[in-house]
Coordinates of C-alpha atoms in Angstrom, one line a residue:
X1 CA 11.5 -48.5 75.0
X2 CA 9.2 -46.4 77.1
X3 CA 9.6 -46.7 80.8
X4 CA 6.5 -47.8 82.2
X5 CA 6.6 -46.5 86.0
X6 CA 3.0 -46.3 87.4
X7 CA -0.1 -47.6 86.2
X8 CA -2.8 -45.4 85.9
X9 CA -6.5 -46.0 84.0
X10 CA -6.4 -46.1 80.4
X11 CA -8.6 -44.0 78.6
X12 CA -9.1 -42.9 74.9
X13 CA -10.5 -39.8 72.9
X14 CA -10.7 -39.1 69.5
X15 CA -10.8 -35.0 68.2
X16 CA -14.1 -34.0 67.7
X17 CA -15.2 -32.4 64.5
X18 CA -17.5 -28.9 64.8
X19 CA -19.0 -27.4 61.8
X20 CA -19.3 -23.5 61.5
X21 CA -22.9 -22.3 59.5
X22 CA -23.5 -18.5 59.4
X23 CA -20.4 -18.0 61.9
X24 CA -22.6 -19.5 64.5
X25 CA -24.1 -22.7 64.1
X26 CA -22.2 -26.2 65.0
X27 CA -23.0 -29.8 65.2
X28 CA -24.2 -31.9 68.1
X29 CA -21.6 -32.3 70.5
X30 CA -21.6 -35.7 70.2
X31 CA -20.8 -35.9 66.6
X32 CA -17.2 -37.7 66.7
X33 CA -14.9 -39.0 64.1
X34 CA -12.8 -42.4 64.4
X35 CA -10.9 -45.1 63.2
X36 CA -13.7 -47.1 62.6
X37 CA -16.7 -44.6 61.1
X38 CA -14.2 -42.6 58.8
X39 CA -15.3 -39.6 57.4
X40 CA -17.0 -40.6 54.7
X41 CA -15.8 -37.8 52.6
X42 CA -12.0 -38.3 51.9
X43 CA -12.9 -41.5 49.9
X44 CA -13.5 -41.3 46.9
X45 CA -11.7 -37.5 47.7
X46 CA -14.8 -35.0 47.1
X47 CA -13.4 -33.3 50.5
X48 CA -10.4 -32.7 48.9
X49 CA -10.6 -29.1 48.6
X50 CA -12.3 -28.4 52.2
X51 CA -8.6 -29.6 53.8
X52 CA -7.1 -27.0 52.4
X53 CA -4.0 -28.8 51.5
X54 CA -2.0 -26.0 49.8
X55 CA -2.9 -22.9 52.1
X56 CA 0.1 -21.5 54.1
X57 CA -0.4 -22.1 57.9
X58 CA -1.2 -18.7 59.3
X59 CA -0.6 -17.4 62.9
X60 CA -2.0 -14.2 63.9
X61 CA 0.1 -11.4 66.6
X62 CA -2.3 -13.1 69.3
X63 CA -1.4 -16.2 68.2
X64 CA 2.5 -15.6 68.5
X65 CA 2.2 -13.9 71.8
X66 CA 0.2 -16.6 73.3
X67 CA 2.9 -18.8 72.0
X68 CA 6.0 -16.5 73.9
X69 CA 4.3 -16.4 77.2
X70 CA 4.1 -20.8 76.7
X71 CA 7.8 -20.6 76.1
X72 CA 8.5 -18.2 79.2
X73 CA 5.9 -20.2 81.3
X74 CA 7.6 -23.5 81.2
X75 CA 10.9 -22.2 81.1
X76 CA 9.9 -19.9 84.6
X77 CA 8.3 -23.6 85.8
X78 CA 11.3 -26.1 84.9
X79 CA 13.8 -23.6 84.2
X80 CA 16.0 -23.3 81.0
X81 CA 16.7 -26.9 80.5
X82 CA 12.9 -28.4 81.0
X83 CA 13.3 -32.1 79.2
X84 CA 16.2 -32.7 81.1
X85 CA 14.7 -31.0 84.0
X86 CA 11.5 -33.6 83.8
X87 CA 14.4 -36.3 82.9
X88 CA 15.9 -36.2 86.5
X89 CA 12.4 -36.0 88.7
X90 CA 10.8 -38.6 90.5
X91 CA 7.3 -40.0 89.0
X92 CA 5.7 -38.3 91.1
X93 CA 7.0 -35.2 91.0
X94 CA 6.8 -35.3 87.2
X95 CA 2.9 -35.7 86.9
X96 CA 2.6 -32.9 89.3
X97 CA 4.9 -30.7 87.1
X98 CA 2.6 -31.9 83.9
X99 CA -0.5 -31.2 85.4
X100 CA 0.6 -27.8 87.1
X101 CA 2.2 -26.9 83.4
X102 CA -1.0 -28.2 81.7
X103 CA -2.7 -25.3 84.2
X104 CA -1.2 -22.4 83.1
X105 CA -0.9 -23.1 79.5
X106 CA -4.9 -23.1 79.8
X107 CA -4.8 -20.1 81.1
X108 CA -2.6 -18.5 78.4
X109 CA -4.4 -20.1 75.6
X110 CA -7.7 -18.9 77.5
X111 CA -9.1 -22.7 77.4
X112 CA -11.0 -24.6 80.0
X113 CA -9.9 -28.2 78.9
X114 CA -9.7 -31.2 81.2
X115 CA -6.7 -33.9 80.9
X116 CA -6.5 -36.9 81.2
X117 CA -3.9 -39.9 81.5
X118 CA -3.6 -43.2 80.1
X119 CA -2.2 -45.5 78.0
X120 CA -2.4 -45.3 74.7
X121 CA -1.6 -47.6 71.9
X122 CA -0.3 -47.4 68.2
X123 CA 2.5 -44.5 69.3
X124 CA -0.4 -42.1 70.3
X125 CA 1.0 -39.8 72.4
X126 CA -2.5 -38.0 73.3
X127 CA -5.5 -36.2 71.1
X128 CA -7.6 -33.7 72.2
X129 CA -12.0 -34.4 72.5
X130 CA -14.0 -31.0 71.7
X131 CA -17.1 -32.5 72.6
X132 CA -15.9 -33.1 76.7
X133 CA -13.6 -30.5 76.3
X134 CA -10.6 -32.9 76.9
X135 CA -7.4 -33.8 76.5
X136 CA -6.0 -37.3 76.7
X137 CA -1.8 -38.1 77.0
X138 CA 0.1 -40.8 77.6
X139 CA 2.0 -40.7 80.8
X140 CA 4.6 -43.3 79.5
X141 CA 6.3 -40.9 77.3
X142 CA 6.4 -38.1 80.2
X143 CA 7.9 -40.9 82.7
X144 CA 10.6 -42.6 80.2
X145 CA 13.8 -42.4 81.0
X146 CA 14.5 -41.1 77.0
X147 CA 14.8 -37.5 76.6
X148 CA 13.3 -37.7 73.2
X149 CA 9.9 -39.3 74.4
X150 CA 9.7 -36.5 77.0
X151 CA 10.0 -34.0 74.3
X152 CA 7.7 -35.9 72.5
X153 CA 4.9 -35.4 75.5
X154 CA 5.7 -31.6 75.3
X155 CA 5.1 -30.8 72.2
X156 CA 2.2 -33.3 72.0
X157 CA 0.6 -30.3 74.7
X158 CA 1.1 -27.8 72.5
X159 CA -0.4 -29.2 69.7
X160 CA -3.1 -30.9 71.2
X161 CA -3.9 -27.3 73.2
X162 CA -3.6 -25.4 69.4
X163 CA -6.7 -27.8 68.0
X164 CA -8.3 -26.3 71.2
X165 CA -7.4 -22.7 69.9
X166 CA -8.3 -24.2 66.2
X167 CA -12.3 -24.5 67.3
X168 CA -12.1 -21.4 69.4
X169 CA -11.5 -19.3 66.8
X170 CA -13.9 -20.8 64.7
X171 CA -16.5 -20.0 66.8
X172 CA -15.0 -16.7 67.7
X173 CA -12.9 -14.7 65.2
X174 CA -12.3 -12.2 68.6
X175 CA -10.4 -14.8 70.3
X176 CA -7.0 -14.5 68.0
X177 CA -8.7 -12.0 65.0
X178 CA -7.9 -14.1 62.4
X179 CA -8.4 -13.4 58.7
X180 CA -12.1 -14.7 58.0
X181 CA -10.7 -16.6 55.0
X182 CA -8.4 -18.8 57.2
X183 CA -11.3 -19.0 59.6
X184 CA -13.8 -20.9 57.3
X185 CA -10.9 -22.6 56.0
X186 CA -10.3 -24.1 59.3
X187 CA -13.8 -25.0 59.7
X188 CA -14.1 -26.6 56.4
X189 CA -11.3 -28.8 57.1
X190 CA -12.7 -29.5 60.7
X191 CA -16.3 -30.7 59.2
X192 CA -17.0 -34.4 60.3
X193 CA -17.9 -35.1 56.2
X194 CA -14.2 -33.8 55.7
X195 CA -12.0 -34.1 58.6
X196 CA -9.5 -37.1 57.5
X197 CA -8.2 -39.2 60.8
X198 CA -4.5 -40.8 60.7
X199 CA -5.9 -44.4 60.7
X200 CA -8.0 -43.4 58.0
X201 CA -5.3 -42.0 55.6
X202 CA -2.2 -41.5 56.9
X203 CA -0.6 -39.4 54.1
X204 CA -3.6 -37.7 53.8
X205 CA -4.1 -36.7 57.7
X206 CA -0.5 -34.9 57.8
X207 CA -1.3 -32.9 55.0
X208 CA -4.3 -31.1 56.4
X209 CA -4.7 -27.3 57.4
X210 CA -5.5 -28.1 61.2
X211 CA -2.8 -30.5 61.3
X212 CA -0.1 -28.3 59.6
X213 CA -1.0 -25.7 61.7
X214 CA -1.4 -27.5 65.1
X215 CA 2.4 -28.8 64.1
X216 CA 3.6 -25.4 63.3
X217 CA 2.4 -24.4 66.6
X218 CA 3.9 -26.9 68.5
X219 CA 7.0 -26.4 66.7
X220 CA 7.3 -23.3 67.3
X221 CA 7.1 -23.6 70.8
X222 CA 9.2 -26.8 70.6
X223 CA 12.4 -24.8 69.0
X224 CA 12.4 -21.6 71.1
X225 CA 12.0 -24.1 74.1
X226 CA 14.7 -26.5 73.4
X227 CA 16.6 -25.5 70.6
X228 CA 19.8 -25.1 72.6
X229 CA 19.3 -27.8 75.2
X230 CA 21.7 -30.5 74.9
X231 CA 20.4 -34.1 75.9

């Protein structure tokens, strides 16, 4: 059971969905996807196609490096061993470690995203808003006294900061200079008429190209980080 240590306001976000038109065109930035609205397009599966099910997850040499200097940033912040580094602070001294991690890996994915805490429900650990350029977490998992929740919350960052990355690139093939056809893939599958949320379709939502490669990212990260550390 998750250790619940300080109590701090809830709050709840939902990833925004951005359409790409001529390489520069997008929605309103108020244009959200949830539980409750659905997409509209994954039943009866027209949008199949736009997810882009079956295309390999591709990162680019800017993507990789981006993804070292993560590794070597957290391990230079909480040293070589950082879940069980996080396991043995204080409360306190745990959110400031989060929040002065979450700092730099902004400034290695070049992103100027907000976060947030809460409490979440349903096992959420966080999601990421594009239209308030936001990220939400749960601070349960990051103060539990289980190693594995902790993990959890870290490579919840990562992937959470890579759908960041995902709508950057979109927008600007510059930032990473990725292929153009994994570009408007990416878009496609980001579209509000295709985008599939978990609550929606829960088979579905795993299998999509922004969530493969958000969970390729992470994991990534996630096994050069702690691949040796023992809990």
């Amino acid at each position: 059971m998750l250790g619940w240590i300080i109590g701090i306001i809830a709050a709840a976000a939902v990833i925004t969905t951005l359409d790409l038109l001529e390489n520069n065109e997008i929605f309103d930035d108020d244009h959200e996807t949830g539980a409750d609205t659905g997409t509209g397009g994954a039943f009866p599966y027209e949008g199949i196609e736009a997810l882009s099910m079956d295309i390999p997850v591709e990162f680019t040499k800017e993507d990789e490096a981006r993804a070292d200097m993560a590794i070597c940033e957290i391990k230079g912040l909480l040293g070589k061993k950082p879940v069980k580094t996080l396991c043995e602070m204080e409360a306190e001294d745990r959110i400031a470690a989060a929040k002065e991690l979450y700092r730099r890996l902004c400034t290695i994915f070049s992103l100027d995203i907000q976060l947030e805490f809460g409490e979440g429900c349903n096992g959420n650990c966080g999601c990421y808003c594009n239209c308030t350029k936001s990220m939400w977490l749960d601070y349960r998992y990051l103060l539990s006294d289980k190693a594995e929740y902790i993990r959890i919350f870290l490579d919840t960052v990562i992937h959470e900061l890579r759908h960041g990355m995902q709508y950057h690139f979109i927008m600007d093939s510059a930032y990473n200079g990725v292929e153009e056809d994994y570009r408007r893939r990416m878009t496609a599958n980001l579209h509000p008429s295709v985008y599939v949320p978990f609550q929606e379709k829960p088979e579905l939502y795993y299998k999509q190209l922004c969530e493969r490669d958000a969970a390729a990212y992470a994991a990534r990260v996630m096994e050069n980080l702690t691949g040796g550390e023992e809990e």
